[in-house]
PDB file of C-alpha atoms in Angstrom:
ATOM      1  CA  ALA A   1     164.550  83.257 112.236  1.00  0.00           C
ATOM      2  CA  GLN A   2     162.639  86.802 112.791  1.00  0.00           C
ATOM      3  CA  SER A   3     163.539  89.475 109.815  1.00  0.00           C
ATOM      4  CA  VAL A   4     162.689  93.126 109.231  1.00  0.00           C
ATOM      5  CA  THR A   5     162.767  94.203 105.488  1.00  0.00           C
ATOM      6  CA  GLN A   6     162.949  97.285 103.883  1.00  0.00           C
ATOM      7  CA  PRO A   7     162.477  97.262 100.449  1.00  0.00           C
ATOM      8  CA  ASP A   8     162.924 100.599  99.460  1.00  0.00           C
ATOM      9  CA  ILE A   9     167.262 101.531  99.424  1.00  0.00           C
ATOM     10  CA  HIS A  10     166.355 104.740  98.199  1.00  0.00           C
ATOM     11  CA  ILE A  11     163.846 107.273  97.437  1.00  0.00           C
ATOM     12  CA  THR A  12     163.436 110.563  96.114  1.00  0.00           C
ATOM     13  CA  VAL A  13     160.534 113.163  97.187  1.00  0.00           C
ATOM     14  CA  SER A  14     159.976 116.664  96.070  1.00  0.00           C
ATOM     15  CA  GLU A  15     158.943 119.244  98.840  1.00  0.00           C
ATOM     16  CA  GLY A  16     155.382 118.712 100.361  1.00  0.00           C
ATOM     17  CA  ALA A  17     154.624 115.670  98.564  1.00  0.00           C
ATOM     18  CA  SER A  18     153.232 112.672 100.983  1.00  0.00           C
ATOM     19  CA  LEU A  19     156.214 110.139 101.720  1.00  0.00           C
ATOM     20  CA  GLU A  20     155.510 106.438 102.735  1.00  0.00           C
ATOM     21  CA  LEU A  21     158.486 104.826 103.489  1.00  0.00           C
ATOM     22  CA  ARG A  22     157.659 100.462 103.200  1.00  0.00           C
ATOM     23  CA  CYS A  23     159.016  97.694 105.880  1.00  0.00           C
ATOM     24  CA  ASN A  24     157.969  94.090 106.806  1.00  0.00           C
ATOM     25  CA  TYR A  25     158.333  91.943 109.132  1.00  0.00           C
ATOM     26  CA  SER A  26     158.374  88.014 109.880  1.00  0.00           C
ATOM     27  CA  TYR A  27     157.947  87.713 113.463  1.00  0.00           C
ATOM     28  CA  GLY A  28     155.603  84.589 115.247  1.00  0.00           C
ATOM     29  CA  ALA A  29     153.827  86.401 117.765  1.00  0.00           C
ATOM     30  CA  THR A  30     152.467  90.535 117.846  1.00  0.00           C
ATOM     31  CA  PRO A  31     155.633  92.619 117.344  1.00  0.00           C
ATOM     32  CA  TYR A  32     157.104  95.662 119.169  1.00  0.00           C
ATOM     33  CA  LEU A  33     158.089  97.841 116.338  1.00  0.00           C
ATOM     34  CA  PHE A  34     159.816 101.001 115.298  1.00  0.00           C
ATOM     35  CA  TRP A  35     161.113 103.301 113.691  1.00  0.00           C
ATOM     36  CA  TYR A  36     164.565 105.522 113.591  1.00  0.00           C
ATOM     37  CA  VAL A  37     165.881 107.937 111.934  1.00  0.00           C
ATOM     38  CA  GLN A  38     169.748 109.081 111.316  1.00  0.00           C
ATOM     39  CA  SER A  39     170.381 112.872 110.399  1.00  0.00           C
ATOM     40  CA  PRO A  40     173.153 113.343 108.827  1.00  0.00           C
ATOM     41  CA  GLY A  41     175.716 113.390 111.415  1.00  0.00           C
ATOM     42  CA  GLN A  42     173.464 112.576 114.250  1.00  0.00           C
ATOM     43  CA  GLY A  43     172.897 108.969 116.007  1.00  0.00           C
ATOM     44  CA  LEU A  44     169.279 106.965 115.345  1.00  0.00           C
ATOM     45  CA  GLN A  45     166.876 108.795 116.993  1.00  0.00           C
ATOM     46  CA  LEU A  46     163.297 107.181 117.511  1.00  0.00           C
ATOM     47  CA  LEU A  47     160.914 108.504 115.727  1.00  0.00           C
ATOM     48  CA  LEU A  48     157.723 106.220 116.960  1.00  0.00           C
ATOM     49  CA  LYS A  49     156.855 102.963 118.174  1.00  0.00           C
ATOM     50  CA  TYR A  50     154.500 100.228 118.209  1.00  0.00           C
ATOM     51  CA  PHE A  51     153.652  97.494 120.679  1.00  0.00           C
ATOM     52  CA  SER A  52     149.708  96.872 120.930  1.00  0.00           C
ATOM     53  CA  GLY A  53     146.577  98.617 121.135  1.00  0.00           C
ATOM     54  CA  ASP A  54     145.719 100.764 118.527  1.00  0.00           C
ATOM     55  CA  THR A  55     147.649  99.813 114.929  1.00  0.00           C
ATOM     56  CA  LEU A  56     148.347 103.412 113.967  1.00  0.00           C
ATOM     57  CA  VAL A  57     150.978 105.736 115.930  1.00  0.00           C
ATOM     58  CA  GLN A  58     151.920 109.041 116.007  1.00  0.00           C
ATOM     59  CA  GLY A  59     154.990 110.046 116.551  1.00  0.00           C
ATOM     60  CA  ILE A  60     157.778 112.914 116.202  1.00  0.00           C
ATOM     61  CA  LYS A  61     158.293 115.284 113.349  1.00  0.00           C
ATOM     62  CA  GLY A  62     154.628 114.262 112.232  1.00  0.00           C
ATOM     63  CA  PHE A  63     155.638 111.348 111.494  1.00  0.00           C
ATOM     64  CA  GLU A  64     152.885 108.696 111.338  1.00  0.00           C
ATOM     65  CA  ALA A  65     153.115 104.540 110.896  1.00  0.00           C
ATOM     66  CA  GLU A  66     150.316 101.760 110.184  1.00  0.00           C
ATOM     67  CA  PHE A  67     150.572  98.248 112.069  1.00  0.00           C
ATOM     68  CA  LYS A  68     149.191  96.221 109.046  1.00  0.00           C
ATOM     69  CA  ARG A  69     148.886  92.045 111.063  1.00  0.00           C
ATOM     70  CA  SER A  70     147.895  90.848 107.396  1.00  0.00           C
ATOM     71  CA  GLN A  71     150.185  92.163 105.721  1.00  0.00           C
ATOM     72  CA  SER A  72     152.808  92.239 108.135  1.00  0.00           C
ATOM     73  CA  SER A  73     154.284  95.276 107.590  1.00  0.00           C
ATOM     74  CA  PHE A  74     154.767  98.946 109.776  1.00  0.00           C
ATOM     75  CA  ASN A  75     155.145 101.567 107.006  1.00  0.00           C
ATOM     76  CA  LEU A  76     156.447 104.805 107.828  1.00  0.00           C
ATOM     77  CA  ARG A  77     154.273 108.241 106.608  1.00  0.00           C
ATOM     78  CA  LYS A  78     154.624 111.711 106.407  1.00  0.00           C
ATOM     79  CA  PRO A  79     151.725 113.692 104.528  1.00  0.00           C
ATOM     80  CA  SER A  80     154.067 116.508 103.790  1.00  0.00           C
ATOM     81  CA  VAL A  81     158.090 116.131 103.468  1.00  0.00           C
ATOM     82  CA  HIS A  82     159.998 119.038 104.830  1.00  0.00           C
ATOM     83  CA  TRP A  83     163.741 119.641 103.463  1.00  0.00           C
ATOM     84  CA  SER A  84     164.675 118.778 107.180  1.00  0.00           C
ATOM     85  CA  ASP A  85     163.062 115.148 106.690  1.00  0.00           C
ATOM     86  CA  ALA A  86     166.394 113.959 104.802  1.00  0.00           C
ATOM     87  CA  ALA A  87     167.948 111.540 106.280  1.00  0.00           C
ATOM     88  CA  GLU A  88     168.163 107.352 106.675  1.00  0.00           C
ATOM     89  CA  TYR A  89     165.045 106.232 108.085  1.00  0.00           C
ATOM     90  CA  PHE A  90     165.382 102.211 109.632  1.00  0.00           C
ATOM     91  CA  CYS A  91     162.430 100.194 110.548  1.00  0.00           C
ATOM     92  CA  ALA A  92     163.252  97.925 113.604  1.00  0.00           C
ATOM     93  CA  ALA A  93     161.489  94.971 115.795  1.00  0.00           C
ATOM     94  CA  TYR A  94     162.343  93.954 119.209  1.00  0.00           C
ATOM     95  CA  SER A  95     163.271  89.758 118.788  1.00  0.00           C
ATOM     96  CA  GLY A  96     163.297  89.352 122.272  1.00  0.00           C
ATOM     97  CA  THR A  97     165.436  89.787 125.523  1.00  0.00           C
ATOM     98  CA  TYR A  98     168.072  92.956 125.046  1.00  0.00           C
ATOM     99  CA  LYS A  99     168.164  93.044 121.191  1.00  0.00           C
ATOM    100  CA  TYR A 100     166.872  94.769 118.308  1.00  0.00           C
ATOM    101  CA  ILE A 101     166.486  93.513 114.331  1.00  0.00           C
ATOM    102  CA  PHE A 102     167.079  96.361 112.130  1.00  0.00           C
ATOM    103  CA  GLY A 103     166.428  96.808 108.723  1.00  0.00           C
ATOM    104  CA  THR A 104     168.646  97.997 106.116  1.00  0.00           C
ATOM    105  CA  GLY A 105     167.760 102.170 106.057  1.00  0.00           C
ATOM    106  CA  THR A 106     165.717 103.461 103.135  1.00  0.00           C
ATOM    107  CA  ARG A 107     167.625 107.135 102.207  1.00  0.00           C
ATOM    108  CA  LEU A 108     165.319 109.388 101.639  1.00  0.00           C
ATOM    109  CA  LYS A 109     166.047 112.349  99.490  1.00  0.00           C
ATOM    110  CA  VAL A 110     164.350 115.911  99.250  1.00  0.00           C
ATOM    111  CA  LEU A 111     164.176 117.332  96.160  1.00  0.00           C
ATOM    112  CA  ALA A 112     163.685 121.104  96.574  1.00  0.00           C
TER     113      ALA A 112
ATOM    114  CA  GLU B   1     169.241 117.487 126.016  1.00  0.00           C
ATOM    115  CA  PRO B   2     172.084 114.280 126.697  1.00  0.00           C
ATOM    116  CA  GLU B   3     172.985 112.490 124.446  1.00  0.00           C
ATOM    117  CA  VAL B   4     175.168 109.135 123.842  1.00  0.00           C
ATOM    118  CA  THR B   5     178.409 110.407 122.708  1.00  0.00           C
ATOM    119  CA  GLN B   6     181.284 108.693 120.448  1.00  0.00           C
ATOM    120  CA  THR B   7     185.036 108.556 119.871  1.00  0.00           C
ATOM    121  CA  PRO B   8     187.006 108.042 117.699  1.00  0.00           C
ATOM    122  CA  SER B   9     183.957 109.305 115.032  1.00  0.00           C
ATOM    123  CA  HIS B  10     186.390 107.493 112.043  1.00  0.00           C
ATOM    124  CA  GLN B  11     189.908 105.483 112.708  1.00  0.00           C
ATOM    125  CA  VAL B  12     192.052 104.178 109.988  1.00  0.00           C
ATOM    126  CA  THR B  13     194.389 101.188 111.220  1.00  0.00           C
ATOM    127  CA  GLN B  14     195.536  97.903 109.852  1.00  0.00           C
ATOM    128  CA  MET B  15     194.850  94.337 109.685  1.00  0.00           C
ATOM    129  CA  GLY B  16     195.839  92.926 113.200  1.00  0.00           C
ATOM    130  CA  GLN B  17     196.112  95.739 115.180  1.00  0.00           C
ATOM    131  CA  GLU B  18     193.630  96.350 118.250  1.00  0.00           C
ATOM    132  CA  VAL B  19     191.449  98.757 118.327  1.00  0.00           C
ATOM    133  CA  ILE B  20     188.995 100.473 120.889  1.00  0.00           C
ATOM    134  CA  LEU B  21     185.894 102.269 120.292  1.00  0.00           C
ATOM    135  CA  ARG B  22     184.586 104.410 123.475  1.00  0.00           C
ATOM    136  CA  CYS B  23     181.295 105.927 124.680  1.00  0.00           C
ATOM    137  CA  VAL B  24     179.760 108.222 127.063  1.00  0.00           C
ATOM    138  CA  PRO B  25     176.188 106.781 128.075  1.00  0.00           C
ATOM    139  CA  ILE B  26     173.047 108.716 129.111  1.00  0.00           C
ATOM    140  CA  SER B  27     174.431 109.712 132.959  1.00  0.00           C
ATOM    141  CA  ASN B  28     170.755 107.765 134.004  1.00  0.00           C
ATOM    142  CA  HIS B  29     171.014 105.064 132.255  1.00  0.00           C
ATOM    143  CA  LEU B  30     171.844 101.335 132.945  1.00  0.00           C
ATOM    144  CA  TYR B  31     171.616  99.477 130.328  1.00  0.00           C
ATOM    145  CA  PHE B  32     174.583  99.059 127.177  1.00  0.00           C
ATOM    146  CA  TYR B  33     174.629  98.338 123.811  1.00  0.00           C
ATOM    147  CA  TRP B  34     176.296  98.279 120.958  1.00  0.00           C
ATOM    148  CA  TYR B  35     175.388  97.696 117.163  1.00  0.00           C
ATOM    149  CA  ARG B  36     177.141  97.889 113.633  1.00  0.00           C
ATOM    150  CA  GLN B  37     176.876  98.280 110.220  1.00  0.00           C
ATOM    151  CA  ILE B  38     178.296  97.222 107.948  1.00  0.00           C
ATOM    152  CA  LEU B  39     178.270  99.535 104.567  1.00  0.00           C
ATOM    153  CA  GLY B  40     175.016  98.834 102.636  1.00  0.00           C
ATOM    154  CA  GLN B  41     173.874  95.927 105.314  1.00  0.00           C
ATOM    155  CA  LYS B  42     171.307  95.611 107.935  1.00  0.00           C
ATOM    156  CA  VAL B  43     172.593  97.227 111.439  1.00  0.00           C
ATOM    157  CA  GLU B  44     173.002  94.128 114.011  1.00  0.00           C
ATOM    158  CA  PHE B  45     173.182  93.769 117.650  1.00  0.00           C
ATOM    159  CA  LEU B  46     176.513  93.308 118.707  1.00  0.00           C
ATOM    160  CA  VAL B  47     175.893  93.044 122.998  1.00  0.00           C
ATOM    161  CA  SER B  48     174.491  94.091 125.231  1.00  0.00           C
ATOM    162  CA  PHE B  49     175.744  95.104 129.400  1.00  0.00           C
ATOM    163  CA  TYR B  50     174.043  96.238 132.192  1.00  0.00           C
ATOM    164  CA  ASN B  51     174.657  95.307 135.691  1.00  0.00           C
ATOM    165  CA  ASN B  52     178.634  94.881 135.268  1.00  0.00           C
ATOM    166  CA  GLU B  53     178.438  91.778 132.736  1.00  0.00           C
ATOM    167  CA  ILE B  54     177.221  91.423 129.271  1.00  0.00           C
ATOM    168  CA  SER B  55     173.204  90.408 129.633  1.00  0.00           C
ATOM    169  CA  GLU B  56     173.130  88.927 126.027  1.00  0.00           C
ATOM    170  CA  LYS B  57     175.326  89.089 122.712  1.00  0.00           C
ATOM    171  CA  SER B  58     175.019  87.867 119.255  1.00  0.00           C
ATOM    172  CA  GLU B  59     177.643  85.320 117.022  1.00  0.00           C
ATOM    173  CA  ILE B  60     179.452  87.626 115.864  1.00  0.00           C
ATOM    174  CA  PHE B  61     180.468  88.791 118.926  1.00  0.00           C
ATOM    175  CA  ASP B  62     184.283  86.148 119.613  1.00  0.00           C
ATOM    176  CA  ASP B  63     186.079  86.649 121.031  1.00  0.00           C
ATOM    177  CA  GLN B  64     188.034  89.303 118.934  1.00  0.00           C
ATOM    178  CA  PHE B  65     185.561  91.555 120.601  1.00  0.00           C
ATOM    179  CA  SER B  66     185.073  92.989 124.343  1.00  0.00           C
ATOM    180  CA  VAL B  67     183.307  95.181 126.121  1.00  0.00           C
ATOM    181  CA  GLU B  68     183.917  97.663 129.429  1.00  0.00           C
ATOM    182  CA  ARG B  69     182.721 100.088 131.374  1.00  0.00           C
ATOM    183  CA  PRO B  70     186.079 100.768 133.283  1.00  0.00           C
ATOM    184  CA  ASP B  71     185.042 103.813 135.203  1.00  0.00           C
ATOM    185  CA  GLY B  72     181.488 105.330 135.373  1.00  0.00           C
ATOM    186  CA  SER B  73     180.498 107.090 132.784  1.00  0.00           C
ATOM    187  CA  ASN B  74     182.981 105.387 130.000  1.00  0.00           C
ATOM    188  CA  PHE B  75     181.364 102.220 128.031  1.00  0.00           C
ATOM    189  CA  THR B  76     184.096 100.667 125.312  1.00  0.00           C
ATOM    190  CA  LEU B  77     184.467  97.934 123.070  1.00  0.00           C
ATOM    191  CA  LYS B  78     187.590  96.491 122.030  1.00  0.00           C
ATOM    192  CA  ILE B  79     188.197  94.384 119.050  1.00  0.00           C
ATOM    193  CA  ARG B  80     191.768  92.277 119.580  1.00  0.00           C
ATOM    194  CA  SER B  81     193.365  91.723 115.513  1.00  0.00           C
ATOM    195  CA  THR B  82     190.815  93.253 113.433  1.00  0.00           C
ATOM    196  CA  LYS B  83     190.189  91.678 109.889  1.00  0.00           C
ATOM    197  CA  LEU B  84     189.610  93.475 107.340  1.00  0.00           C
ATOM    198  CA  GLU B  85     185.230  92.509 107.643  1.00  0.00           C
ATOM    199  CA  ASP B  86     184.706  94.220 111.349  1.00  0.00           C
ATOM    200  CA  SER B  87     185.003  97.773 108.944  1.00  0.00           C
ATOM    201  CA  ALA B  88     181.186  98.767 109.819  1.00  0.00           C
ATOM    202  CA  MET B  89     179.936 102.028 111.874  1.00  0.00           C
ATOM    203  CA  TYR B  90     179.870 101.491 115.196  1.00  0.00           C
ATOM    204  CA  PHE B  91     176.406 102.840 117.077  1.00  0.00           C
ATOM    205  CA  CYS B  92     177.281 102.319 121.024  1.00  0.00           C
ATOM    206  CA  ALA B  93     173.379 103.074 122.929  1.00  0.00           C
ATOM    207  CA  SER B  94     171.979 103.366 126.421  1.00  0.00           C
ATOM    208  CA  SER B  95     169.102 102.824 128.124  1.00  0.00           C
ATOM    209  CA  GLU B  96     167.264 103.883 131.627  1.00  0.00           C
ATOM    210  CA  ARG B  97     165.536 101.002 131.196  1.00  0.00           C
ATOM    211  CA  GLY B  98     165.080  97.323 129.756  1.00  0.00           C
ATOM    212  CA  GLN B  99     163.868  96.157 126.834  1.00  0.00           C
ATOM    213  CA  PRO B 100     161.551  96.556 124.736  1.00  0.00           C
ATOM    214  CA  THR B 101     160.396  99.872 127.570  1.00  0.00           C
ATOM    215  CA  GLY B 102     163.418 101.180 127.301  1.00  0.00           C
ATOM    216  CA  GLU B 103     164.505 104.009 124.580  1.00  0.00           C
ATOM    217  CA  LEU B 104     167.273 103.036 123.012  1.00  0.00           C
ATOM    218  CA  PHE B 105     169.387 106.233 122.790  1.00  0.00           C
ATOM    219  CA  PHE B 106     172.401 106.297 120.019  1.00  0.00           C
ATOM    220  CA  GLY B 107     175.152 107.642 118.977  1.00  0.00           C
ATOM    221  CA  GLU B 108     176.816 109.438 115.955  1.00  0.00           C
ATOM    222  CA  GLY B 109     178.946 106.021 115.703  1.00  0.00           C
ATOM    223  CA  SER B 110     182.038 105.233 115.156  1.00  0.00           C
ATOM    224  CA  ARG B 111     183.165 104.997 112.490  1.00  0.00           C
ATOM    225  CA  LEU B 112     186.161 102.036 111.647  1.00  0.00           C
ATOM    226  CA  THR B 113     187.903 101.205 108.329  1.00  0.00           C
ATOM    227  CA  VAL B 114     190.649  98.359 108.726  1.00  0.00           C
ATOM    228  CA  LEU B 115     193.209  98.219 105.733  1.00  0.00           C
TER     229      LEU B 115
END
């Protein structure tokens, strides 16, 4: 069965430090992969998506993610974290027809 | 910027009661969805809705659940007889196009607490 795993429930980084949030997927074919962010009091917002082609995708707010088929991973990165990046981040995969499969989310805390 | 709005933001109800969660999707969107997240668990797909009918539903979406688009703007999720395990954050989403190319726009969520 398809699945999306985010191994880290909580991550804490200092402002200005680099960030990497992990996501692993289980899917037979080439997956469509997404990262969403949920800031406090907000809905889930799409950060970036991978469908095919270049395995390094750029998103909004300075985020990028790299698709690695050999590792079944789609990790989210940011070179320098800002305090406003504190939020919950969800990795998701399109599973066919109309639905997405989400991970459990990673809550990011940013220290000043 | 257009957004998906959901009401109520938080509802507390007694087990066995009916609950209606409301959503106003983005006005030109044609596809509508409900997802939910039980505390500490994954965001789970419940149902998708297009052209005034359910296009897909998950095994969670049993006979206790129903969706409706009663007018041109609202999209509702009804739980007929709530159970303790229905306690969760319910997210409404809409998209202009079908999946996977149609970007999902999510609302802030409605937290349902069943006592």
